[in-house]
């Protein structure tokens, strides 16, 4: 009975995840001549990747940016999820969540051009800095790694907010009250009770952020 209930999910995973992944691995072990895949098996593609510094540099840049985006997104998403779950009245939480997922309703292209309007030489940031007298000439922000990180963090913070929020709203409030009765401070309650119990949501969100970000970059 157990295997029967699991069968649909297992078949779905095999058909749409395991099988495509195995096919991709098989294709990576073949070579290409004149635009066609040759039916030979070797590690030439992997050797070519490891022997060329620009491939390795591209991989390192991708991992570096993705790790930075993941860390910053977690640090920004947790307080946001906490405020929605604990500070926002229950009748307004759906509205708050809807506002949090608004970035998912637009494409990467639209968001990228929006950030160009903000970070470009004639954008809001440069205009504000020049108006305040902090700089005399506009800064080159839009075409930098910092701009890439900002754009990704803006998007993935919302994804992490949803996963962390889902954990926070399931925590019984009696846990925090019991900790307070036993003499724990708010920080100790967060460190020893709330954070460990919400860690699964953080890990799931961080994993999704890492996978999606490295693929997008």
mmCIF file of C-alpha atoms in Angstrom:
data_model
loop_
_atom_site.group_PDB
_atom_site.id
_atom_site.type_symbol
_atom_site.label_atom_id
_atom_site.label_comp_id
_atom_site.label_asym_id
_atom_site.label_seq_id
_atom_site.Cartn_x
_atom_site.Cartn_y
_atom_site.Cartn_z
ATOM 1 C CA UNK A 1 0.000 0.000 0.000
ATOM 2 C CA UNK A 2 2.841 2.365 0.883
ATOM 3 C CA UNK A 3 4.629 1.842 -2.431
ATOM 4 C CA UNK A 4 1.336 2.233 -4.256
ATOM 5 C CA UNK A 5 0.782 5.628 -2.669
ATOM 6 C CA UNK A 6 4.361 6.681 -3.425
ATOM 7 C CA UNK A 7 4.328 5.419 -7.015
ATOM 8 C CA UNK A 8 2.777 8.536 -8.674
ATOM 9 C CA UNK A 9 5.287 10.876 -7.013
ATOM 10 C CA UNK A 10 8.203 8.549 -7.758
ATOM 11 C CA UNK A 11 7.190 8.192 -11.397
ATOM 12 C CA UNK A 12 6.867 11.965 -11.678
ATOM 13 C CA UNK A 13 10.372 12.484 -10.238
ATOM 14 C CA UNK A 14 11.874 9.804 -12.491
ATOM 15 C CA UNK A 15 10.197 11.122 -15.630
ATOM 16 C CA UNK A 16 10.804 14.841 -15.150
ATOM 17 C CA UNK A 17 13.964 14.974 -13.039
ATOM 18 C CA UNK A 18 16.032 11.801 -12.964
ATOM 19 C CA UNK A 19 15.603 10.874 -16.647
ATOM 20 C CA UNK A 20 16.422 14.360 -18.057
ATOM 21 C CA UNK A 21 19.422 14.613 -15.727
ATOM 22 C CA UNK A 22 20.712 11.205 -16.835
ATOM 23 C CA UNK A 23 20.224 12.193 -20.486
ATOM 24 C CA UNK A 24 22.176 15.409 -19.948
ATOM 25 C CA UNK A 25 25.048 13.480 -18.321
ATOM 26 C CA UNK A 26 25.068 11.013 -21.205
ATOM 27 C CA UNK A 27 25.214 13.812 -23.787
ATOM 28 C CA UNK A 28 28.061 15.488 -21.896
ATOM 29 C CA UNK A 29 30.159 12.345 -22.368
ATOM 30 C CA UNK A 30 29.880 12.526 -26.145
ATOM 31 C CA UNK A 31 31.737 14.699 -28.646
ATOM 32 C CA UNK A 32 30.483 16.855 -31.497
ATOM 33 C CA UNK A 33 31.783 17.023 -35.042
ATOM 34 C CA UNK A 34 30.464 19.391 -37.725
ATOM 35 C CA UNK A 35 27.531 20.345 -35.535
ATOM 36 C CA UNK A 36 26.443 16.754 -34.900
ATOM 37 C CA UNK A 37 26.785 14.629 -31.766
ATOM 38 C CA UNK A 38 29.107 11.683 -32.355
ATOM 39 C CA UNK A 39 28.299 8.358 -30.720
ATOM 40 C CA UNK A 40 31.544 8.132 -28.768
ATOM 41 C CA UNK A 41 32.087 8.053 -25.022
ATOM 42 C CA UNK A 42 34.912 10.054 -23.456
ATOM 43 C CA UNK A 43 35.672 12.800 -20.936
ATOM 44 C CA UNK A 44 36.847 15.282 -23.551
ATOM 45 C CA UNK A 45 34.246 17.906 -22.701
ATOM 46 C CA UNK A 46 35.203 17.872 -19.036
ATOM 47 C CA UNK A 47 38.919 17.965 -19.871
ATOM 48 C CA UNK A 48 38.322 20.946 -22.156
ATOM 49 C CA UNK A 49 36.456 22.721 -19.371
ATOM 50 C CA UNK A 50 39.220 22.155 -16.810
ATOM 51 C CA UNK A 51 42.022 23.096 -19.207
ATOM 52 C CA UNK A 52 40.590 26.517 -20.147
ATOM 53 C CA UNK A 53 40.998 29.230 -17.561
ATOM 54 C CA UNK A 54 38.081 31.317 -18.830
ATOM 55 C CA UNK A 55 35.664 28.460 -18.129
ATOM 56 C CA UNK A 56 36.992 28.088 -14.600
ATOM 57 C CA UNK A 57 36.886 31.849 -14.097
ATOM 58 C CA UNK A 58 33.276 31.912 -15.234
ATOM 59 C CA UNK A 59 32.428 29.087 -12.831
ATOM 60 C CA UNK A 60 34.187 30.848 -9.957
ATOM 61 C CA UNK A 61 32.425 34.147 -10.700
ATOM 62 C CA UNK A 62 29.082 32.359 -10.774
ATOM 63 C CA UNK A 63 29.703 30.597 -7.459
ATOM 64 C CA UNK A 64 31.004 33.769 -5.823
ATOM 65 C CA UNK A 65 28.047 35.917 -6.858
ATOM 66 C CA UNK A 66 25.543 33.175 -6.036
ATOM 67 C CA UNK A 67 26.990 32.636 -2.542
ATOM 68 C CA UNK A 68 26.921 36.381 -1.845
ATOM 69 C CA UNK A 69 23.354 36.723 -3.115
ATOM 70 C CA UNK A 70 22.214 33.752 -1.008
ATOM 71 C CA UNK A 71 23.751 35.103 2.199
ATOM 72 C CA UNK A 72 22.419 38.635 1.707
ATOM 73 C CA UNK A 73 18.967 37.333 0.768
ATOM 74 C CA UNK A 74 18.767 35.238 3.943
ATOM 75 C CA UNK A 75 19.835 38.178 6.112
ATOM 76 C CA UNK A 76 17.181 40.418 4.536
ATOM 77 C CA UNK A 77 14.405 37.843 4.208
ATOM 78 C CA UNK A 78 14.373 36.609 7.800
ATOM 79 C CA UNK A 79 13.486 39.976 9.390
ATOM 80 C CA UNK A 80 10.893 40.591 6.680
ATOM 81 C CA UNK A 81 9.303 37.179 7.207
ATOM 82 C CA UNK A 82 9.419 37.726 10.976
ATOM 83 C CA UNK A 83 7.612 41.055 10.714
ATOM 84 C CA UNK A 84 4.917 39.610 8.452
ATOM 85 C CA UNK A 85 4.396 36.580 10.701
ATOM 86 C CA UNK A 86 4.464 38.343 14.074
ATOM 87 C CA UNK A 87 3.998 42.092 13.698
ATOM 88 C CA UNK A 88 1.490 42.417 10.846
ATOM 89 C CA UNK A 89 -2.130 41.897 11.967
ATOM 90 C CA UNK A 90 -3.628 38.639 10.715
ATOM 91 C CA UNK A 91 -6.155 40.412 8.474
ATOM 92 C CA UNK A 92 -3.357 42.196 6.582
ATOM 93 C CA UNK A 93 -0.936 39.275 6.206
ATOM 94 C CA UNK A 94 -2.302 38.137 2.861
ATOM 95 C CA UNK A 95 -1.876 41.652 1.504
ATOM 96 C CA UNK A 96 1.686 41.776 2.859
ATOM 97 C CA UNK A 97 2.527 38.428 1.248
ATOM 98 C CA UNK A 98 1.004 39.559 -2.045
ATOM 99 C CA UNK A 99 3.185 42.667 -2.007
ATOM 100 C CA UNK A 100 6.203 40.477 -1.182
ATOM 101 C CA UNK A 101 5.722 38.265 -4.247
ATOM 102 C CA UNK A 102 5.103 41.121 -6.701
ATOM 103 C CA UNK A 103 8.627 40.754 -8.197
ATOM 104 C CA UNK A 104 7.653 37.241 -9.367
ATOM 105 C CA UNK A 105 4.980 38.763 -11.603
ATOM 106 C CA UNK A 106 7.512 40.476 -13.844
ATOM 107 C CA UNK A 107 10.223 39.032 -16.068
ATOM 108 C CA UNK A 108 13.973 39.355 -15.633
ATOM 109 C CA UNK A 109 14.079 41.780 -18.559
ATOM 110 C CA UNK A 110 11.582 44.184 -17.002
ATOM 111 C CA UNK A 111 13.314 44.053 -13.608
ATOM 112 C CA UNK A 112 16.719 44.577 -15.214
ATOM 113 C CA UNK A 113 15.592 47.693 -17.077
ATOM 114 C CA UNK A 114 13.940 48.954 -13.892
ATOM 115 C CA UNK A 115 17.226 48.666 -12.016
ATOM 116 C CA UNK A 116 18.996 50.453 -14.878
ATOM 117 C CA UNK A 117 16.694 53.410 -14.260
ATOM 118 C CA UNK A 118 17.714 53.353 -10.607
ATOM 119 C CA UNK A 119 21.447 52.585 -10.868
ATOM 120 C CA UNK A 120 22.335 54.089 -14.254
ATOM 121 C CA UNK A 121 24.419 57.254 -14.677
ATOM 122 C CA UNK A 122 21.232 59.254 -14.970
ATOM 123 C CA UNK A 123 19.402 57.121 -12.447
ATOM 124 C CA UNK A 124 17.848 57.950 -9.117
ATOM 125 C CA UNK A 125 20.912 56.969 -7.047
ATOM 126 C CA UNK A 126 23.375 59.100 -8.989
ATOM 127 C CA UNK A 127 21.004 62.031 -9.140
ATOM 128 C CA UNK A 128 20.465 61.898 -5.380
ATOM 129 C CA UNK A 129 24.217 61.725 -4.693
ATOM 130 C CA UNK A 130 24.964 64.594 -7.036
ATOM 131 C CA UNK A 131 22.134 66.689 -5.599
ATOM 132 C CA UNK A 132 23.479 66.156 -2.075
ATOM 133 C CA UNK A 133 26.972 67.149 -3.168
ATOM 134 C CA UNK A 134 28.493 63.771 -2.293
ATOM 135 C CA UNK A 135 29.835 63.322 -5.836
ATOM 136 C CA UNK A 136 30.570 65.663 -8.732
ATOM 137 C CA UNK A 137 30.272 63.150 -11.586
ATOM 138 C CA UNK A 138 27.902 60.182 -11.878
ATOM 139 C CA UNK A 139 29.228 56.818 -10.725
ATOM 140 C CA UNK A 140 29.389 53.682 -12.875
ATOM 141 C CA UNK A 141 27.056 51.410 -10.903
ATOM 142 C CA UNK A 142 24.771 49.741 -13.430
ATOM 143 C CA UNK A 143 27.457 47.709 -15.229
ATOM 144 C CA UNK A 144 29.178 46.346 -12.126
ATOM 145 C CA UNK A 145 29.072 43.200 -10.029
ATOM 146 C CA UNK A 146 27.393 45.169 -7.243
ATOM 147 C CA UNK A 147 24.459 45.962 -9.538
ATOM 148 C CA UNK A 148 24.136 42.281 -10.440
ATOM 149 C CA UNK A 149 24.048 41.323 -6.770
ATOM 150 C CA UNK A 150 21.498 44.030 -5.964
ATOM 151 C CA UNK A 151 19.173 42.884 -8.729
ATOM 152 C CA UNK A 152 19.339 39.245 -7.694
ATOM 153 C CA UNK A 153 18.933 40.012 -3.991
ATOM 154 C CA UNK A 154 15.839 42.084 -4.764
ATOM 155 C CA UNK A 155 14.249 39.060 -6.418
ATOM 156 C CA UNK A 156 15.397 36.180 -4.233
ATOM 157 C CA UNK A 157 14.738 37.920 -0.927
ATOM 158 C CA UNK A 158 11.055 37.517 -1.686
ATOM 159 C CA UNK A 159 11.450 33.808 -2.420
ATOM 160 C CA UNK A 160 13.229 33.258 0.898
ATOM 161 C CA UNK A 161 10.631 35.336 2.704
ATOM 162 C CA UNK A 162 7.909 32.920 1.640
ATOM 163 C CA UNK A 163 9.780 29.787 2.747
ATOM 164 C CA UNK A 164 10.790 31.276 6.108
ATOM 165 C CA UNK A 165 7.336 32.709 6.700
ATOM 166 C CA UNK A 166 5.795 29.269 6.152
ATOM 167 C CA UNK A 167 7.902 27.961 9.062
ATOM 168 C CA UNK A 168 7.353 30.932 11.347
ATOM 169 C CA UNK A 169 3.545 30.853 11.191
ATOM 170 C CA UNK A 170 3.562 27.181 12.219
ATOM 171 C CA UNK A 171 5.480 27.777 15.468
ATOM 172 C CA UNK A 172 3.205 27.679 18.516
ATOM 173 C CA UNK A 173 3.442 30.910 20.488
ATOM 174 C CA UNK A 174 3.525 28.861 23.691
ATOM 175 C CA UNK A 175 7.170 27.949 22.952
ATOM 176 C CA UNK A 176 8.295 31.551 23.361
ATOM 177 C CA UNK A 177 6.067 32.030 26.398
ATOM 178 C CA UNK A 178 7.463 28.918 28.059
ATOM 179 C CA UNK A 179 11.011 30.107 27.417
ATOM 180 C CA UNK A 180 10.183 33.499 28.950
ATOM 181 C CA UNK A 181 8.689 31.796 32.020
ATOM 182 C CA UNK A 182 11.946 29.877 32.432
ATOM 183 C CA UNK A 183 13.943 33.104 32.441
ATOM 184 C CA UNK A 184 15.155 33.216 28.829
ATOM 185 C CA UNK A 185 15.660 36.591 27.212
ATOM 186 C CA UNK A 186 14.173 37.389 23.800
ATOM 187 C CA UNK A 187 17.573 36.810 22.190
ATOM 188 C CA UNK A 188 18.014 33.464 23.957
ATOM 189 C CA UNK A 189 14.519 32.428 22.899
ATOM 190 C CA UNK A 190 15.301 33.290 19.309
ATOM 191 C CA UNK A 191 18.718 31.595 19.343
ATOM 192 C CA UNK A 192 17.759 28.349 21.079
ATOM 193 C CA UNK A 193 14.134 27.850 20.020
ATOM 194 C CA UNK A 194 12.888 29.926 17.096
ATOM 195 C CA UNK A 195 15.993 29.835 14.891
ATOM 196 C CA UNK A 196 16.549 26.037 15.122
ATOM 197 C CA UNK A 197 12.867 25.361 14.416
ATOM 198 C CA UNK A 198 12.855 27.659 11.380
ATOM 199 C CA UNK A 199 16.180 26.398 10.058
ATOM 200 C CA UNK A 200 14.500 23.939 7.621
ATOM 201 C CA UNK A 201 12.710 26.841 5.940
ATOM 202 C CA UNK A 202 15.963 28.787 5.718
ATOM 203 C CA UNK A 203 17.813 25.820 4.207
ATOM 204 C CA UNK A 204 15.093 25.113 1.628
ATOM 205 C CA UNK A 205 14.925 28.753 0.611
ATOM 206 C CA UNK A 206 18.715 29.083 0.475
ATOM 207 C CA UNK A 207 18.986 25.954 -1.686
ATOM 208 C CA UNK A 208 16.345 27.219 -4.118
ATOM 209 C CA UNK A 209 18.028 30.614 -4.213
ATOM 210 C CA UNK A 210 21.424 29.053 -4.929
ATOM 211 C CA UNK A 211 20.117 26.841 -7.732
ATOM 212 C CA UNK A 212 18.011 29.517 -9.418
ATOM 213 C CA UNK A 213 20.622 32.250 -9.057
ATOM 214 C CA UNK A 214 23.550 30.288 -10.453
ATOM 215 C CA UNK A 215 21.398 29.177 -13.374
ATOM 216 C CA UNK A 216 20.155 32.712 -14.066
ATOM 217 C CA UNK A 217 23.626 34.260 -13.848
#
